[in-house]
C-alpha positions as YAML, in Angstrom:
chain: A
units: angstrom
residues:
- id: 1
  name: MET
  ca: [3.08, -2.14, -9.06]
- id: 2
  name: ASP
  ca: [-0.33, -0.39, -10.11]
- id: 3
  name: PHE
  ca: [-4.04, -1.05, -8.38]
- id: 4
  name: MET
  ca: [-7.07, -0.34, -9.26]
- id: 5
  name: ILE
  ca: [-10.11, 0.49, -6.47]
- id: 6
  name: ALA
  ca: [-13.72, 1.68, -6.95]
- id: 7
  name: ASP
  ca: [-16.39, 3.41, -4.93]
- id: 8
  name: THR
  ca: [-14.60, 4.02, -1.93]
- id: 9
  name: HIS
  ca: [-17.19, 6.68, -1.19]
- id: 10
  name: PHE
  ca: [-14.97, 8.21, 2.10]
- id: 11
  name: GLY
  ca: [-17.14, 10.20, 4.51]
- id: 12
  name: ASP
  ca: [-20.66, 8.64, 2.83]
- id: 13
  name: GLU
  ca: [-22.65, 7.56, 5.80]
- id: 14
  name: ARG
  ca: [-25.53, 6.84, 2.98]
- id: 15
  name: ILE
  ca: [-23.33, 4.18, 1.43]
- id: 16
  name: LEU
  ca: [-23.77, 1.83, 4.36]
- id: 17
  name: ARG
  ca: [-27.46, 1.74, 3.65]
- id: 18
  name: TYR
  ca: [-27.52, 1.99, -0.09]
- id: 19
  name: GLU
  ca: [-24.89, -0.81, -0.16]
- id: 20
  name: ASN
  ca: [-25.03, -2.98, 2.31]
- id: 21
  name: ARG
  ca: [-21.81, -2.49, 3.87]
- id: 22
  name: PRO
  ca: [-20.75, -4.35, 6.63]
- id: 23
  name: PHE
  ca: [-19.56, -1.25, 8.85]
- id: 24
  name: ALA
  ca: [-20.96, -0.46, 12.00]
- id: 25
  name: SER
  ca: [-20.50, 3.15, 11.00]
- id: 26
  name: VAL
  ca: [-18.81, 5.80, 8.56]
- id: 27
  name: GLU
  ca: [-15.69, 5.92, 11.09]
- id: 28
  name: ASP
  ca: [-15.25, 2.14, 11.12]
- id: 29
  name: MET
  ca: [-16.09, 1.86, 6.98]
- id: 30
  name: ASP
  ca: [-12.92, 4.74, 6.75]
- id: 31
  name: ARG
  ca: [-10.91, 3.14, 8.91]
- id: 32
  name: GLN
  ca: [-11.03, -0.47, 7.45]
- id: 33
  name: LEU
  ca: [-10.77, 0.87, 3.93]
- id: 34
  name: ILE
  ca: [-7.68, 2.98, 4.87]
- id: 35
  name: LEU
  ca: [-6.12, 0.14, 6.26]
- id: 36
  name: ASN
  ca: [-6.63, -2.51, 3.56]
- id: 37
  name: TRP
  ca: [-5.27, -0.04, 1.12]
- id: 38
  name: ASN
  ca: [-2.22, 0.78, 3.49]
- id: 39
  name: GLN
  ca: [-2.08, -2.89, 3.74]
- id: 40
  name: ALA
  ca: [-1.64, -3.99, -0.12]
- id: 41
  name: VAL
  ca: [-0.13, -0.92, -1.42]
- id: 42
  name: THR
  ca: [3.47, 0.58, -0.74]
- id: 43
  name: GLU
  ca: [4.92, 4.18, -1.30]
- id: 44
  name: THR
  ca: [5.82, 3.55, -4.76]
- id: 45
  name: ASP
  ca: [2.95, 1.96, -5.95]
- id: 46
  name: ARG
  ca: [0.48, 3.49, -8.15]
- id: 47
  name: VAL
  ca: [-3.47, 3.41, -7.35]
- id: 48
  name: PHE
  ca: [-6.12, 4.14, -10.29]
- id: 49
  name: VAL
  ca: [-9.20, 5.15, -8.52]
- id: 50
  name: LEU
  ca: [-11.96, 5.07, -10.86]
- id: 51
  name: GLY
  ca: [-14.34, 7.38, -9.41]
- id: 52
  name: ASP
  ca: [-16.42, 7.94, -6.26]
- id: 53
  name: PHE
  ca: [-13.53, 8.80, -4.19]
- id: 54
  name: SER
  ca: [-14.99, 10.85, -1.19]
- id: 55
  name: CYS
  ca: [-17.50, 13.01, 0.36]
- id: 56
  name: TYR
  ca: [-15.46, 15.11, 2.59]
- id: 57
  name: GLU
  ca: [-14.59, 18.60, 2.07]
- id: 58
  name: GLU
  ca: [-11.24, 19.57, 1.19]
- id: 59
  name: LYS
  ca: [-9.58, 19.84, 4.56]
- id: 60
  name: LYS
  ca: [-10.64, 16.33, 5.48]
- id: 61
  name: ASN
  ca: [-9.48, 14.97, 1.49]
- id: 62
  name: ARG
  ca: [-5.93, 15.99, 1.86]
- id: 63
  name: GLU
  ca: [-5.75, 14.80, 5.26]
- id: 64
  name: LEU
  ca: [-7.17, 11.23, 3.96]
- id: 65
  name: LEU
  ca: [-5.01, 11.01, 0.73]
- id: 66
  name: GLU
  ca: [-1.90, 12.09, 3.14]
- id: 67
  name: MET
  ca: [-2.51, 8.62, 4.82]
- id: 68
  name: LEU
  ca: [-2.66, 6.84, 2.30]
- id: 69
  name: LYS
  ca: [-0.16, 5.18, 0.58]
- id: 70
  name: GLY
  ca: [1.03, 5.48, -3.07]
- id: 71
  name: LYS
  ca: [0.72, 7.32, -6.18]
- id: 72
  name: LYS
  ca: [-2.98, 8.08, -6.36]
- id: 73
  name: ILE
  ca: [-4.50, 9.26, -9.63]
- id: 74
  name: LEU
  ca: [-8.36, 9.55, -10.31]
- id: 75
  name: ILE
  ca: [-10.76, 9.33, -12.60]
- id: 76
  name: MET
  ca: [-13.58, 10.85, -11.82]
- id: 77
  name: GLY
  ca: [-16.68, 9.87, -11.00]
- id: 78
  name: ASN
  ca: [-19.96, 11.04, -10.38]
- id: 79
  name: HIS
  ca: [-19.77, 12.16, -6.63]
- id: 80
  name: ASP
  ca: [-16.73, 13.80, -7.32]
- id: 81
  name: ARG
  ca: [-17.45, 16.46, -9.42]
- id: 82
  name: HIS
  ca: [-18.20, 18.69, -6.36]
- id: 83
  name: PHE
  ca: [-14.48, 19.65, -7.08]
- id: 84
  name: GLY
  ca: [-12.47, 19.68, -10.04]
- id: 85
  name: CYS
  ca: [-9.58, 18.18, -11.31]
- id: 86
  name: GLU
  ca: [-7.28, 20.99, -10.38]
- id: 87
  name: ALA
  ca: [-8.77, 20.93, -6.31]
- id: 88
  name: TRP
  ca: [-8.15, 16.96, -6.31]
- id: 89
  name: ARG
  ca: [-4.77, 17.58, -7.51]
- id: 90
  name: ASP
  ca: [-3.86, 20.20, -4.92]
- id: 91
  name: MET
  ca: [-5.84, 17.61, -2.30]
- id: 92
  name: GLY
  ca: [-3.15, 15.32, -3.08]
- id: 93
  name: PHE
  ca: [-3.79, 12.72, -6.10]
- id: 94
  name: ALA
  ca: [-0.84, 12.95, -8.39]
- id: 95
  name: GLU
  ca: [-3.26, 13.41, -11.58]
- id: 96
  name: CYS
  ca: [-7.20, 13.80, -12.19]
- id: 97
  name: VAL
  ca: [-9.15, 13.50, -15.42]
- id: 98
  name: GLU
  ca: [-12.75, 13.94, -15.82]
- id: 99
  name: TRP
  ca: [-13.00, 10.87, -18.55]
- id: 100
  name: PRO
  ca: [-11.96, 7.53, -19.67]
- id: 101
  name: VAL
  ca: [-8.38, 6.85, -20.15]
- id: 102
  name: ILE
  ca: [-6.48, 4.07, -21.96]
- id: 103
  name: TYR
  ca: [-4.08, 2.22, -20.00]
- id: 104
  name: ARG
  ca: [-1.48, -0.20, -21.43]
- id: 105
  name: GLU
  ca: [-2.80, 0.28, -24.77]
- id: 106
  name: PHE
  ca: [-5.78, -1.74, -24.54]
- id: 107
  name: TYR
  ca: [-7.93, -1.18, -21.61]
- id: 108
  name: ILE
  ca: [-10.22, 1.27, -21.09]
- id: 109
  name: LEU
  ca: [-9.96, 2.47, -17.02]
- id: 110
  name: SER
  ca: [-13.35, 4.57, -16.65]
- id: 111
  name: HIS
  ca: [-15.68, 5.12, -13.78]
- id: 112
  name: GLU
  ca: [-18.89, 4.06, -15.43]
- id: 113
  name: PRO
  ca: [-19.05, 0.63, -17.50]
- id: 114
  name: VAL
  ca: [-18.21, 1.83, -21.48]
- id: 115
  name: TYR
  ca: [-20.05, -0.11, -24.25]
- id: 116
  name: LEU
  ca: [-17.90, -2.94, -25.53]
- id: 117
  name: ASN
  ca: [-18.63, -5.78, -28.15]
- id: 118
  name: ALA
  ca: [-17.23, -9.43, -28.42]
- id: 119
  name: ASN
  ca: [-14.98, -8.08, -31.89]
- id: 120
  name: MET
  ca: [-13.35, -5.54, -29.90]
- id: 121
  name: PRO
  ca: [-9.55, -5.90, -28.51]
- id: 122
  name: TYR
  ca: [-10.50, -4.17, -24.95]
- id: 123
  name: ALA
  ca: [-11.37, -4.55, -21.88]
- id: 124
  name: ASN
  ca: [-13.09, -2.03, -19.44]
- id: 125
  name: PHE
  ca: [-12.17, -1.92, -15.64]
- id: 126
  name: TYR
  ca: [-14.69, 0.43, -13.91]
- id: 127
  name: GLY
  ca: [-16.91, 1.30, -11.02]
- id: 128
  name: HIS
  ca: [-19.99, 2.91, -10.49]
- id: 129
  name: VAL
  ca: [-22.44, -0.05, -10.49]
- id: 130
  name: HIS
  ca: [-21.51, -1.15, -6.58]
- id: 131
  name: ASN
  ca: [-23.50, -4.64, -6.41]
- id: 132
  name: ASN
  ca: [-25.95, -4.30, -9.09]
- id: 133
  name: PRO
  ca: [-26.50, -8.02, -10.07]
- id: 134
  name: SER
  ca: [-27.02, -6.37, -13.51]
- id: 135
  name: TYR
  ca: [-23.67, -6.61, -14.04]
- id: 136
  name: ARG
  ca: [-20.92, -9.41, -13.37]
- id: 137
  name: ASP
  ca: [-17.78, -8.87, -11.20]
- id: 138
  name: VAL
  ca: [-15.58, -10.38, -14.30]
- id: 139
  name: SER
  ca: [-16.04, -10.76, -17.95]
- id: 140
  name: ARG
  ca: [-13.36, -11.78, -20.83]
- id: 141
  name: GLN
  ca: [-13.95, -7.78, -21.42]
- id: 142
  name: SER
  ca: [-14.36, -5.89, -17.95]
- id: 143
  name: PHE
  ca: [-13.76, -6.01, -14.52]
- id: 144
  name: CYS
  ca: [-15.71, -4.16, -11.50]
- id: 145
  name: VAL
  ca: [-13.58, -2.90, -9.37]
- id: 146
  name: SER
  ca: [-16.46, -1.29, -7.03]
- id: 147
  name: VAL
  ca: [-15.02, -2.19, -3.67]
- id: 148
  name: GLU
  ca: [-17.75, -4.23, -2.55]
- id: 149
  name: ARG
  ca: [-17.02, -6.70, -5.19]
- id: 150
  name: ILE
  ca: [-12.84, -6.85, -4.32]
- id: 151
  name: GLY
  ca: [-13.08, -6.93, -0.44]
- id: 152
  name: TYR
  ca: [-13.02, -3.21, 0.49]
- id: 153
  name: GLY
  ca: [-9.02, -2.35, -0.69]
- id: 154
  name: PRO
  ca: [-7.30, -1.98, -3.99]
- id: 155
  name: VAL
  ca: [-6.00, -4.96, -6.46]
- id: 156
  name: THR
  ca: [-3.57, -5.10, -8.16]
- id: 157
  name: PHE
  ca: [-3.81, -5.23, -12.00]
- id: 158
  name: GLY
  ca: [-1.69, -8.41, -12.26]
- id: 159
  name: GLU
  ca: [-4.77, -9.85, -10.33]
- id: 160
  name: ILE
  ca: [-7.59, -8.22, -12.67]
- id: 161
  name: CYS
  ca: [-5.85, -9.53, -15.93]
- id: 162
  name: ARG
  ca: [-5.37, -13.44, -14.47]
- id: 163
  name: ARG
  ca: [-9.11, -13.34, -13.26]
- id: 164
  name: VAL
  ca: [-10.00, -11.55, -16.96]
- id: 165
  name: LYS
  ca: [-8.15, -14.39, -18.54]
- id: 166
  name: GLU
  ca: [-9.46, -16.90, -16.67]
- id: 167
  name: GLU
  ca: [-13.04, -16.10, -17.38]
- id: 168
  name: ALA
  ca: [-12.09, -15.85, -21.10]
- id: 169
  name: GLY
  ca: [-10.72, -19.41, -20.78]
- id: 170
  name: GLU
  ca: [-6.84, -18.63, -21.68]
- id: 171
  name: GLU
  ca: [-5.51, -19.75, -18.29]
...
């Protein structure tokens, strides 16, 4: 099964304030994110991390990635660029890319939202915007997987598609 998640910001104490996350401390946040992730994901699942994974140093990131189940793929966000893709792969990501990717022919996976118009057959799954009210959780062509919008754990590709179709009136 494939999962999506963005903006975990492991180890980032500032994100607690910036996004009003409901955690007592960064340790509490990290613990809950790991728990939610591992309750949903199995070792054979694939998890697309759509950016802003962690602000820890390499050793701590390696330990963190070992704790998280599944095959993890990073689409780099603005807060991931302090390491290159080779370093992220060395830490435990199965793959890392610096730009948006096309997934299953019609889905654009990116950290930041990309421009789509109503005549395009594509949908964009993204993060970056956290709880910014200028962006909807879901539309007929988009889905935000920032953790604040998806219950602080990965969401399945199937669930995303179901909610996009529901929003488009196709269910």
